[in-house]
mmCIF file of C-alpha atoms in Angstrom:
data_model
loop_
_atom_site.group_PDB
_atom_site.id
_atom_site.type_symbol
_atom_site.label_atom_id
_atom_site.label_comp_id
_atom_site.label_asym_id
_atom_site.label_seq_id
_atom_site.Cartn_x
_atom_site.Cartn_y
_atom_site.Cartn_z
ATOM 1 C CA UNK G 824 4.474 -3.524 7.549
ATOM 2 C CA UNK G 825 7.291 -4.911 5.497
ATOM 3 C CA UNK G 826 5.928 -3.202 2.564
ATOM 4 C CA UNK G 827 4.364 -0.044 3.837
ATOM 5 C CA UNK G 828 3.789 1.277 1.066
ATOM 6 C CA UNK G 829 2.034 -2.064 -0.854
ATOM 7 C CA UNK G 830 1.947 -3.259 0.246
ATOM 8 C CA UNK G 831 1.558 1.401 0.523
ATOM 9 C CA UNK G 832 1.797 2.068 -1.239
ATOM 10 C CA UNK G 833 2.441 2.058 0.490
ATOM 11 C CA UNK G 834 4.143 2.927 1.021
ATOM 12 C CA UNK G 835 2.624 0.076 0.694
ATOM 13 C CA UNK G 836 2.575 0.368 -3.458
ATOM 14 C CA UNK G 837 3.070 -3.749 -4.832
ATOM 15 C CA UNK G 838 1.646 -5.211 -7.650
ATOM 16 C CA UNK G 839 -2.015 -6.441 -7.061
ATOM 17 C CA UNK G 840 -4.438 -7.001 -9.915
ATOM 18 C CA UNK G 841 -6.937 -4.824 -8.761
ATOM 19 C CA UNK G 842 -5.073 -2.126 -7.510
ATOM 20 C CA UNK G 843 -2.845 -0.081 -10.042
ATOM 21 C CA UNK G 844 -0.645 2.933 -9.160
ATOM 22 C CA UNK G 845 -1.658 6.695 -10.356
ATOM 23 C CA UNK G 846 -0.475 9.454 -11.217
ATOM 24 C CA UNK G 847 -1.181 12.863 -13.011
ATOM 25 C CA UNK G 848 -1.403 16.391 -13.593
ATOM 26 C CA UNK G 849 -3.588 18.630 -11.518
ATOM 27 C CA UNK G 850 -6.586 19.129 -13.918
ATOM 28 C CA UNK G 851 -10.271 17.455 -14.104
ATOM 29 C CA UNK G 852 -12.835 16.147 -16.479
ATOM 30 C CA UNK G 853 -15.778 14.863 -16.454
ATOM 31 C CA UNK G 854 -17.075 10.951 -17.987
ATOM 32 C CA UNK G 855 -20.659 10.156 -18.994
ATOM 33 C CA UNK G 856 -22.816 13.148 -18.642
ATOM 34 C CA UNK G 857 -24.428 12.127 -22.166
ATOM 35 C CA UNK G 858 -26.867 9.571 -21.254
ATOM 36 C CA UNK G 859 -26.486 10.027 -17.610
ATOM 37 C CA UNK G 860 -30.234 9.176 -16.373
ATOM 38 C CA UNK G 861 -31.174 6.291 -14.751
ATOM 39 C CA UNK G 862 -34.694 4.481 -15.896
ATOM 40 C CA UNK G 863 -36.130 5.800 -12.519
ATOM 41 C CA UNK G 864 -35.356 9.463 -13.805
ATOM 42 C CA UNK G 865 -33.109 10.120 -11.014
ATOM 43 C CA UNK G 866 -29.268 11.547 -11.842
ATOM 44 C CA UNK G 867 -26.277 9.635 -11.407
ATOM 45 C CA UNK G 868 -24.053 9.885 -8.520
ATOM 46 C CA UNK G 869 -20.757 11.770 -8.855
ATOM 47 C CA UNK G 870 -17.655 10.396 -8.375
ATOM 48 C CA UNK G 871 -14.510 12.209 -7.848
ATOM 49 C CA UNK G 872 -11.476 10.325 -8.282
ATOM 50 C CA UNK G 873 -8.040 12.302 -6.760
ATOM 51 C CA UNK G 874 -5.410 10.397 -8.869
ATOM 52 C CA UNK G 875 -1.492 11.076 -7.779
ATOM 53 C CA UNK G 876 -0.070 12.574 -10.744
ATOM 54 C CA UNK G 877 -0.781 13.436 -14.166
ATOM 55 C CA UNK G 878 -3.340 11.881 -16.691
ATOM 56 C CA UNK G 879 -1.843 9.187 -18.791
ATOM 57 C CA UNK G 880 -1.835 5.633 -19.608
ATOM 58 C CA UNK G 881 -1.268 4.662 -15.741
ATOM 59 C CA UNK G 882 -4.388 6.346 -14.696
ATOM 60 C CA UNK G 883 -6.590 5.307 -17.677
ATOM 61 C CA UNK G 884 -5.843 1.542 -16.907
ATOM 62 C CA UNK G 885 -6.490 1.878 -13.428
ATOM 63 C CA UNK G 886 -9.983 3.730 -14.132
ATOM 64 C CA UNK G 887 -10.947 1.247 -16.363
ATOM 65 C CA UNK G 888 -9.988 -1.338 -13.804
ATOM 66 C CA UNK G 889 -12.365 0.555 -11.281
ATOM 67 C CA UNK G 890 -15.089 1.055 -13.592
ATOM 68 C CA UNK G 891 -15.105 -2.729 -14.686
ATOM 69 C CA UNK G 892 -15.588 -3.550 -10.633
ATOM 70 C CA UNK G 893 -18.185 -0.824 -10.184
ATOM 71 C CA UNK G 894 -20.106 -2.691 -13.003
ATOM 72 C CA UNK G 895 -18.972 -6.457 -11.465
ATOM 73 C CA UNK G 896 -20.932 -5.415 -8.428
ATOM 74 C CA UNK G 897 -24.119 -3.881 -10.365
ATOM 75 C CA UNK G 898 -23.105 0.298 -10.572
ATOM 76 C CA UNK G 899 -22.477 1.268 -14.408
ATOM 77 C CA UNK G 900 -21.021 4.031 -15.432
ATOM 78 C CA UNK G 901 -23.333 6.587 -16.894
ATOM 79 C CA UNK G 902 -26.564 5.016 -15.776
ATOM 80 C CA UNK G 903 -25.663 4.592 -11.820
ATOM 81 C CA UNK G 904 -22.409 7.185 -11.933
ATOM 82 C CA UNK G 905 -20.450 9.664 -13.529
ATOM 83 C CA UNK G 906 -16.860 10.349 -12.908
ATOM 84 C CA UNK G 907 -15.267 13.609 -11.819
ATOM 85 C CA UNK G 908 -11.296 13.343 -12.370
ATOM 86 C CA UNK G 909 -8.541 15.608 -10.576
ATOM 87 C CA UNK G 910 -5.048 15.183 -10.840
ATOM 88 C CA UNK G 911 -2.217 16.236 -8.538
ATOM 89 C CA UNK G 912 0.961 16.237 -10.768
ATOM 90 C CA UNK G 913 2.902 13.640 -8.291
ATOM 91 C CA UNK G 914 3.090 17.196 -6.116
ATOM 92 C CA UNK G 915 1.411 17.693 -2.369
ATOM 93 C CA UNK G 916 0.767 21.224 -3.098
ATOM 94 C CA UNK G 917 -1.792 20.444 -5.083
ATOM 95 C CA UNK G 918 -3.476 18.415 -3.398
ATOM 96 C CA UNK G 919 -5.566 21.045 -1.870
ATOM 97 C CA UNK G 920 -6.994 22.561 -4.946
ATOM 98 C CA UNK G 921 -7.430 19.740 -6.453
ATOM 99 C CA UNK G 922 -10.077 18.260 -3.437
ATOM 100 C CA UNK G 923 -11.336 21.813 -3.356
ATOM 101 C CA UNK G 924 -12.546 21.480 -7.599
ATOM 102 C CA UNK G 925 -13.890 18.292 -6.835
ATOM 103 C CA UNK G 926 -15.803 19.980 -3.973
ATOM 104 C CA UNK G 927 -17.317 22.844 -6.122
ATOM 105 C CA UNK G 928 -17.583 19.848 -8.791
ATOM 106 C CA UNK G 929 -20.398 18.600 -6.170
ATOM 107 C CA UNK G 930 -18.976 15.193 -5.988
ATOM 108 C CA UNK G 931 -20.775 12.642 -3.888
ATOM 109 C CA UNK G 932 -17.646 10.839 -2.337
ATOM 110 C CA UNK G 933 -14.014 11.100 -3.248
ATOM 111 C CA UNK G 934 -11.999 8.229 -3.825
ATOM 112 C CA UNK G 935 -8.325 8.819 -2.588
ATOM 113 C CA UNK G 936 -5.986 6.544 -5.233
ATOM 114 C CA UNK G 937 -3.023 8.808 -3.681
ATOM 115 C CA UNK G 938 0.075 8.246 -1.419
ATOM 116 C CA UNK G 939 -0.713 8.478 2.709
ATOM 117 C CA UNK G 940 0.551 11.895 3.018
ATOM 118 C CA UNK G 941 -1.441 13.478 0.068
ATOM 119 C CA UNK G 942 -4.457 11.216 1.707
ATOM 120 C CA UNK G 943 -3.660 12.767 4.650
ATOM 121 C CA UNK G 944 -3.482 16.602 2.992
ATOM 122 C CA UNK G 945 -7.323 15.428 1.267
ATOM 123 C CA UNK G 946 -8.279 14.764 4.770
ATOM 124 C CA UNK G 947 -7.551 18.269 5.997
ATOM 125 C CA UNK G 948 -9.633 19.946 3.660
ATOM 126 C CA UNK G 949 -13.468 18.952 4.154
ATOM 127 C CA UNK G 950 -14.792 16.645 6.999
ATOM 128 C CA UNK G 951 -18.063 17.174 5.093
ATOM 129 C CA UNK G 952 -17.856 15.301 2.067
ATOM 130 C CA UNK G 953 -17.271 11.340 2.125
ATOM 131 C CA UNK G 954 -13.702 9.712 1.424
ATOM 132 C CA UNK G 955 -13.013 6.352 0.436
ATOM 133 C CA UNK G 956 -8.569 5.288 0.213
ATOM 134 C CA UNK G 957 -7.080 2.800 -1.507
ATOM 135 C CA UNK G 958 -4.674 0.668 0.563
ATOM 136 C CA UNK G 959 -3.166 3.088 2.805
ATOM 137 C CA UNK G 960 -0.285 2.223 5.427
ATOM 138 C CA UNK G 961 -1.504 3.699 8.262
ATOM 139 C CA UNK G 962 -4.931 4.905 8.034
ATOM 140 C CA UNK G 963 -5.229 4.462 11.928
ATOM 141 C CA UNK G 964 -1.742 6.095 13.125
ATOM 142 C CA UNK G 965 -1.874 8.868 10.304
ATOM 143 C CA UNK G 966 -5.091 10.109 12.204
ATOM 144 C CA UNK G 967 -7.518 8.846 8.849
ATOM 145 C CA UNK G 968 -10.102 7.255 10.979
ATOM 146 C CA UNK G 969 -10.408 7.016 14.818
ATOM 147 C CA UNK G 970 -10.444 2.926 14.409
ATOM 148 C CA UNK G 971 -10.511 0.489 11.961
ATOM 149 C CA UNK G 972 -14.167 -0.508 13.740
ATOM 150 C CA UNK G 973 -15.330 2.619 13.713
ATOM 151 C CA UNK G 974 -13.664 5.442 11.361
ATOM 152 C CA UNK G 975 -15.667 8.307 13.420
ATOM 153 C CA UNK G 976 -14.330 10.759 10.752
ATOM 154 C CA UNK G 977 -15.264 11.110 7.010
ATOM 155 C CA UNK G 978 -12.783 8.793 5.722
ATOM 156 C CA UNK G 979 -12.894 5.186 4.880
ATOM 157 C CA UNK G 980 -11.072 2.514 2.951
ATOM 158 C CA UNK G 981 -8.692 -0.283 2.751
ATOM 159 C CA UNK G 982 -5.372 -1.109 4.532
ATOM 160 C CA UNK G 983 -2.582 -3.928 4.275
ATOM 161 C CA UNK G 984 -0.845 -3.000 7.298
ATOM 162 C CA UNK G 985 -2.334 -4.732 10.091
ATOM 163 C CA UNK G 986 -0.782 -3.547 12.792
ATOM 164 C CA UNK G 987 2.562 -4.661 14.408
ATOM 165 C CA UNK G 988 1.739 -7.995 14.907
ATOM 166 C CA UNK G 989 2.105 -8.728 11.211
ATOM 167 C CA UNK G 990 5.715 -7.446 11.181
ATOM 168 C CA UNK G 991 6.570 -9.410 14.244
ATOM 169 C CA UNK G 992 5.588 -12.692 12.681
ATOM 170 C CA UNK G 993 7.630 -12.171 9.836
ATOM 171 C CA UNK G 994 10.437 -11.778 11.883
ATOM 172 C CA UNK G 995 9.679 -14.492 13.625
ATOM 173 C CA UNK G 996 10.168 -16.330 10.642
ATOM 174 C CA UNK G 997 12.772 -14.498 9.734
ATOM 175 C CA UNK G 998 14.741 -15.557 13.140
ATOM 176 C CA UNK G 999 13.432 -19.376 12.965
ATOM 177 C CA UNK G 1000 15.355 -20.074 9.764
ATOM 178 C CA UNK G 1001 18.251 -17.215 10.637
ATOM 179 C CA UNK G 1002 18.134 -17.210 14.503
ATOM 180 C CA UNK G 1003 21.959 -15.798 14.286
ATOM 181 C CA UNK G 1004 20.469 -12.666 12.089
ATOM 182 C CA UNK G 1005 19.955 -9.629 15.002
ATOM 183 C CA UNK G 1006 20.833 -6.938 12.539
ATOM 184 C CA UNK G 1007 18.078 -6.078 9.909
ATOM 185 C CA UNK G 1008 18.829 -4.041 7.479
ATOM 186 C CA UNK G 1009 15.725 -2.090 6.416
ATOM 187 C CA UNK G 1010 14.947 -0.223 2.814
ATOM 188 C CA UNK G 1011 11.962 2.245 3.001
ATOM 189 C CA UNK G 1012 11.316 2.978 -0.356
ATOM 190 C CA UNK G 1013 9.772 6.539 -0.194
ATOM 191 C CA UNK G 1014 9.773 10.406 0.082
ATOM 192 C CA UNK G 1015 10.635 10.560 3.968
ATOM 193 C CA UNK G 1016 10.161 7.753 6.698
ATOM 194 C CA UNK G 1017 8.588 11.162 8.636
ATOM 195 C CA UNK G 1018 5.086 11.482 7.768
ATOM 196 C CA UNK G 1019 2.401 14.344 8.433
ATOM 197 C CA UNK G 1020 -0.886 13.568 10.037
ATOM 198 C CA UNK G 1021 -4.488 14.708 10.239
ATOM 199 C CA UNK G 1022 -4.134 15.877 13.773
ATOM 200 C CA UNK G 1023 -0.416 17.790 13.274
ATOM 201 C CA UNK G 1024 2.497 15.717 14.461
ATOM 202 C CA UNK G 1025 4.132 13.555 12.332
ATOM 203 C CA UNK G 1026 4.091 9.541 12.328
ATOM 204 C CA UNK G 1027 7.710 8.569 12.725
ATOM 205 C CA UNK G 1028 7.791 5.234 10.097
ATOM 206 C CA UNK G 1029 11.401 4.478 11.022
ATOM 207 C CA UNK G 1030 10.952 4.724 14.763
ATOM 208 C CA UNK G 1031 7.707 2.005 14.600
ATOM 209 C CA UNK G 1032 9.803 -0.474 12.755
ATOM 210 C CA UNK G 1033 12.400 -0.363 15.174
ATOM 211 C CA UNK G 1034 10.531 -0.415 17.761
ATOM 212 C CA UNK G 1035 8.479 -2.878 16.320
ATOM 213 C CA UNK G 1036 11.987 -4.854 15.822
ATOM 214 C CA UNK G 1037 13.158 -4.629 19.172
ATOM 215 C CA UNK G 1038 10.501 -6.547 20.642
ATOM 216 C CA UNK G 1039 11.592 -9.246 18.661
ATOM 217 C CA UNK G 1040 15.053 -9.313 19.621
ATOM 218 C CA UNK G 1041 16.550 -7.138 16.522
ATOM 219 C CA UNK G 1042 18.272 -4.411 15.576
ATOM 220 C CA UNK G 1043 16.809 -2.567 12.893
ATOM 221 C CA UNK G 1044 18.183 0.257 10.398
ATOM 222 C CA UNK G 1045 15.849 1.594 8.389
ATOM 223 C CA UNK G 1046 17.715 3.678 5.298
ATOM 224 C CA UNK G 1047 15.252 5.570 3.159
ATOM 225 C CA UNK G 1048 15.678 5.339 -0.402
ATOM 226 C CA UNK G 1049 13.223 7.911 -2.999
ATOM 227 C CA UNK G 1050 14.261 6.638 -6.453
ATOM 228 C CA UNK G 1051 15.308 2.813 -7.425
ATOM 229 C CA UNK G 1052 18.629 4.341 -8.501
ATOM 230 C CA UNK G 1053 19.552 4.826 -5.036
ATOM 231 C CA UNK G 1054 19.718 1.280 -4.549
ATOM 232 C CA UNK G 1055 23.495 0.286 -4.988
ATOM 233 C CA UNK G 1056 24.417 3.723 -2.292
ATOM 234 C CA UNK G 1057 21.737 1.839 0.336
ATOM 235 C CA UNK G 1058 23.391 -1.320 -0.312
ATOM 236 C CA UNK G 1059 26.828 -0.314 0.491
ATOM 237 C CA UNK G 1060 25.872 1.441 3.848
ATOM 238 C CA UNK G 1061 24.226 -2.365 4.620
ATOM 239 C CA UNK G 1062 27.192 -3.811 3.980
ATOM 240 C CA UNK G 1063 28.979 -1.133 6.179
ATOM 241 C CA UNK G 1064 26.771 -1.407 8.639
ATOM 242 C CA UNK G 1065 27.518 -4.788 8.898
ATOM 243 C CA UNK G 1066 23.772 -6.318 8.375
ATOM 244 C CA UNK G 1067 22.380 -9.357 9.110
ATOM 245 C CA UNK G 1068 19.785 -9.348 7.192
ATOM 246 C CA UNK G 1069 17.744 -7.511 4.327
ATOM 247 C CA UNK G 1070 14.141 -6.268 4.468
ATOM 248 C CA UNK G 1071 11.903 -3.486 3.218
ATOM 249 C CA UNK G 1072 9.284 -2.530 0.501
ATOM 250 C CA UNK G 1073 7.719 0.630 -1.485
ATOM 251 C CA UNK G 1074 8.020 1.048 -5.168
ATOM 252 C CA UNK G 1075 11.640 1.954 -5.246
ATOM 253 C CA UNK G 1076 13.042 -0.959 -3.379
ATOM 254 C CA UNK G 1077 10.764 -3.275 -5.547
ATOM 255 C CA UNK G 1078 12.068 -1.631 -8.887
ATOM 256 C CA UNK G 1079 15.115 -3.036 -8.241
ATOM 257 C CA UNK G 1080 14.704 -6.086 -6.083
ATOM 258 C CA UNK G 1081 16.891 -7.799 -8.628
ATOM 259 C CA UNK G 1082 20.049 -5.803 -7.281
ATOM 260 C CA UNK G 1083 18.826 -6.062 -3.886
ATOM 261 C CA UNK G 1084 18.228 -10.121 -3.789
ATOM 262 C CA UNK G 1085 21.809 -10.651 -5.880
ATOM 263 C CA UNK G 1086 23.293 -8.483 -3.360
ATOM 264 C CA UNK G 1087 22.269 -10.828 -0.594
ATOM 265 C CA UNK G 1088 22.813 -13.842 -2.555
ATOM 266 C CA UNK G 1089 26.508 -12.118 -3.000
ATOM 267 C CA UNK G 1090 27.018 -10.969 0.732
ATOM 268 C CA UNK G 1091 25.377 -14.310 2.145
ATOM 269 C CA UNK G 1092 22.090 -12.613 3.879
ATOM 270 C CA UNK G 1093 18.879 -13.614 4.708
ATOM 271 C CA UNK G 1094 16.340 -11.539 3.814
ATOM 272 C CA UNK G 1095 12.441 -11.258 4.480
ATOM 273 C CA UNK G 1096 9.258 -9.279 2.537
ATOM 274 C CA UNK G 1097 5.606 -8.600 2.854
ATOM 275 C CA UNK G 1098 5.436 -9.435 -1.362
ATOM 276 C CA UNK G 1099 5.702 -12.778 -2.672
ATOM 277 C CA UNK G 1100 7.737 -11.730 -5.987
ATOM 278 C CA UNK G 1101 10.333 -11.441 -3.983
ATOM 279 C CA UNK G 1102 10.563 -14.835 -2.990
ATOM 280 C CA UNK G 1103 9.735 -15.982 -6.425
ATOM 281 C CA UNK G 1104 12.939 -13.820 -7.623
ATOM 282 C CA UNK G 1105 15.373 -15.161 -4.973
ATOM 283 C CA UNK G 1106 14.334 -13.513 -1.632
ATOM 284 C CA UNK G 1107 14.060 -16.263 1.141
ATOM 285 C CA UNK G 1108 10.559 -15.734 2.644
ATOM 286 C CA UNK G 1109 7.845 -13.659 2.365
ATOM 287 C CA UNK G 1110 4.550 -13.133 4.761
ATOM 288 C CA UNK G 1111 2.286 -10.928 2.625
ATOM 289 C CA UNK G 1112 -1.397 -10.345 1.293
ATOM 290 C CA UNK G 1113 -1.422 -13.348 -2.095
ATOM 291 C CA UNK G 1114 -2.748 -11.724 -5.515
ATOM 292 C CA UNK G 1115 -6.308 -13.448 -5.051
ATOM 293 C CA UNK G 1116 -6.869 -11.614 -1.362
ATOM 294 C CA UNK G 1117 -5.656 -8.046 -2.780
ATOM 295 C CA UNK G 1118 -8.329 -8.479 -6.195
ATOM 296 C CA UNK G 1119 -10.790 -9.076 -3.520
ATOM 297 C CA UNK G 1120 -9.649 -6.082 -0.610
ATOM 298 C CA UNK G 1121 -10.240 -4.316 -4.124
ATOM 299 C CA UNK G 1122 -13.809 -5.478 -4.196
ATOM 300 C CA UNK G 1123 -14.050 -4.479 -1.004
ATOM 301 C CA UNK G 1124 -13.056 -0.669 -1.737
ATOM 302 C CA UNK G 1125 -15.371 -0.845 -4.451
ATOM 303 C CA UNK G 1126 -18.431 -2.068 -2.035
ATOM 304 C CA UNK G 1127 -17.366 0.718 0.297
ATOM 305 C CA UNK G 1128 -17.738 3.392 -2.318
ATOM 306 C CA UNK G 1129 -21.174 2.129 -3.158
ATOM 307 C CA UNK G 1130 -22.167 2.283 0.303
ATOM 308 C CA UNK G 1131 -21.441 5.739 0.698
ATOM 309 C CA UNK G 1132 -23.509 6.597 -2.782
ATOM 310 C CA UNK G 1133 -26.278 4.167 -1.354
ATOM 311 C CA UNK G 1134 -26.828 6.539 1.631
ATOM 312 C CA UNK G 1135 -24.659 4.839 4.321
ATOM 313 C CA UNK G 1136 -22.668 7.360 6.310
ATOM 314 C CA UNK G 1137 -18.910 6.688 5.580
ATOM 315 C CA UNK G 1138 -18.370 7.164 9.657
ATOM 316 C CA UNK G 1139 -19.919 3.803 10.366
ATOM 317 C CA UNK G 1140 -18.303 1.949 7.554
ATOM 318 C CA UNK G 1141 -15.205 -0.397 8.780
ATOM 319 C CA UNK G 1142 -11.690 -0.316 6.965
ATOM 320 C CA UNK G 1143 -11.324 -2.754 5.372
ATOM 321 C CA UNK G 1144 -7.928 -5.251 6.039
ATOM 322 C CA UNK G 1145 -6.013 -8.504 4.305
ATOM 323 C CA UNK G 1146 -8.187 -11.313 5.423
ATOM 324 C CA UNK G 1147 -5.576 -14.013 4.666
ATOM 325 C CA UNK G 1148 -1.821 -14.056 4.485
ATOM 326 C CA UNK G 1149 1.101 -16.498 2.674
ATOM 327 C CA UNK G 1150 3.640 -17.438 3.857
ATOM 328 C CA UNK G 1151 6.641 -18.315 0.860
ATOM 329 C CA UNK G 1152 9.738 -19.998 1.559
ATOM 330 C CA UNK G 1153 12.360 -20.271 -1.041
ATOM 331 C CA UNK G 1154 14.328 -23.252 -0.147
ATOM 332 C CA UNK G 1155 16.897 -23.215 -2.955
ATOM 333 C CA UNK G 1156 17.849 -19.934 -1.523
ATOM 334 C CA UNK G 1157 18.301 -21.587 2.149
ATOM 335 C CA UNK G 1158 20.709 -24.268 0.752
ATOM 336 C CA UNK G 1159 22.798 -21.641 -0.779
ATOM 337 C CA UNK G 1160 22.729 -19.722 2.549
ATOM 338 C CA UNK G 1161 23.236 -22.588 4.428
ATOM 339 C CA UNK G 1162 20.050 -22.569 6.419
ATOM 340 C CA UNK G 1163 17.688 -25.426 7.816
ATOM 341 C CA UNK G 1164 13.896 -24.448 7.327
ATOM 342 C CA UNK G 1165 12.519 -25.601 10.722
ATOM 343 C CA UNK G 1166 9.615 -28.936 9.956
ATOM 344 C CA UNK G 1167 7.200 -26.564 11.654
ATOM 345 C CA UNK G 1168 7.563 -23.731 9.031
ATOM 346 C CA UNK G 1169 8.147 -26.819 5.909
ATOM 347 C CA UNK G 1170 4.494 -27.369 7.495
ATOM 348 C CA UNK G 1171 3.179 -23.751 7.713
ATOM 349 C CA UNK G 1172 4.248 -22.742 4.366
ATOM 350 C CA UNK G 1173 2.004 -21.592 1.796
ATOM 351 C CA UNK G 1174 4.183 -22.114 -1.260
ATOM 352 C CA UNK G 1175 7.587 -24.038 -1.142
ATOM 353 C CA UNK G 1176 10.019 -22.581 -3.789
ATOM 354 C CA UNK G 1177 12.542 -25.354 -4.639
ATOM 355 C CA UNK G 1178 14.088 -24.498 -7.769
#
């Protein structure tokens, strides 16, 4: 969960080839009703695509990206699909409408590219029409699907949070190399660590990573930042605070991870991600989904949407998680912190950063 939003989009999201972020102004189009039959005579399935703001460059790169997987695994677009676009203008208010166009559009599933609380606003509107999402935080605790097994509802999709157990390894990690570090200083890059689900009561982010913490021996702060200029205000209440350590994720805190990783270098502090760049920039470790596992989750999303136009009812299809995880350990950044990387983690390591 260290980047919800990735890594979610997170919260939570991170950069992944196959998965780009989207957003757009609420309108819709159609693609490829030209030559739109298939050999067999019958019509092309129709899929609706809910981007997250307004239609630009963003959202044609990441459509092309999803069209060029829908043809990898055999589906072309024009002879096997068409696309029905709606955009939401980066706004939760239109969220609603926009589902509800798609709807009268006749789509044949809707694929959610959106943040977890517009997903969660999508999910509120039909229980009748199939839903596919792309990497959310917490499908499971934002009331998306009634398991990861079994969704039970009409959503499905992809996730890489799994679970607490995840977090608690990184800071075990974290607390092998650092065991002095009890105060961890967390950066939720988002709109609100309070977020609404299906069901009505909101899903307290903050609270679960410091709960999540505790168990593990550490006091956490999480500070919520919305914008990446917020950065040097977060830093300074660290530093107040008196942390121990650095963590957190989302698009804002990755914007300027620079500022964040010189800070620590400055103020002598361990930190900890789900993302590997920030090892590779000066962070000292990172537990996270590797580029080559989150181009194929993407696959995966892709194979769930064609399940659900092959006839397979989106209840009974699983979400899909990270299969594999790396574990990144910058050991120039230990020296200069003074730490001793344990032989045991030297072994487990991934990727040893050394210079």
């Amino acid at each position: 969960m260290n980047d919800p939003v990735a890594n979610h989009p997170a919260a939570h999201r991170c950069p992944a080839p196959r998965r780009r972020k989207v957003i757009a102004s609420f309108c819709l189009t159609v693609l490829g009703v030209g030559s739109n039959a298939r050999a067999g005579g019958s019509m092309p399935k129709r899929v609706g695509v809910l981007f997250q703001g307004s239609r630009g460059p963003d959202a044609e790169s990441s459509e092309a990206n999803f069209v060029e997987v829908m043809a990898e695994q055999g589906s072309k677009v024009g002879r096997d699909f068409v696309l029905v676009r709606a955009y939401c203008d980066s706004r939760l208010d239109h969220v609603r409408g926009a589902v509800d166009e798609l709807i009268r559009q006749r789509v044949d599933v809707i694929v959610l590219t959106t943040t977890d609380d517009m997903n969660v606003e999508a999910a509120r509107v039909t229980r009748a029409v199939p839903m596919v999402f792309a990497q959310s935080f917490a499908p499971l605790e934002l009331g998306l699907v009634d398991s990861y097994a079994k969704p039970g509802r009409n959503l499905t999709g992809t996730t890489v949070y799994a679970g607490p157990g995840i977090q608690n390894k990184r800071i075990e990690y974290l607390r092998a190399i650092a065991p002095a570090a009890t105060r961890l200083f967390w950066l939720w890059g988002t709109g609100s660590a309070s977020m609404p689900t299906v069901r009505g009561p909101t899903y307290e982010v903050g609270k679960t990573i410091e709960s999540d913490a505790a168990t593990m021996g550490i006091t956490a702060r999480v500070y919520v930042i919305r914008h990446s200029s917020e950065m040097p205000t977060a830093l300074a209440e660290a530093a107040a605070w008196n942390a121990h350590a650095l963590s957190g994720g989302g698009e804002p805190v990755y914007e300027a991870r620079r500022e964040l990783i010189n800070f620590a270098a400055r103020a002598r502090l361990p930190s900890v991600f789900s993302v590997n760049n920030y090892v590779r920039d000066g962070g000292l470790l990172s537990y996270g989904v590797p580029d080559d596992e989150s181009s194929a989750l993407y696959g995966r999303f892709v194979s769930q949407i064609q399940r659900v136009l092959g006839g397979v009812p989106v209840e009974t299809i699983p979400v899909e998680l990270p299969r594999r995880h790396n574990l990144l350990i910058n050991l120039k950044t230990a020296r200069s912190l003074g730490l001793t990387v344990p032989a045991t983690m030297l072994a487990r390591a991934d990727e040893l950063i050394e210079k």
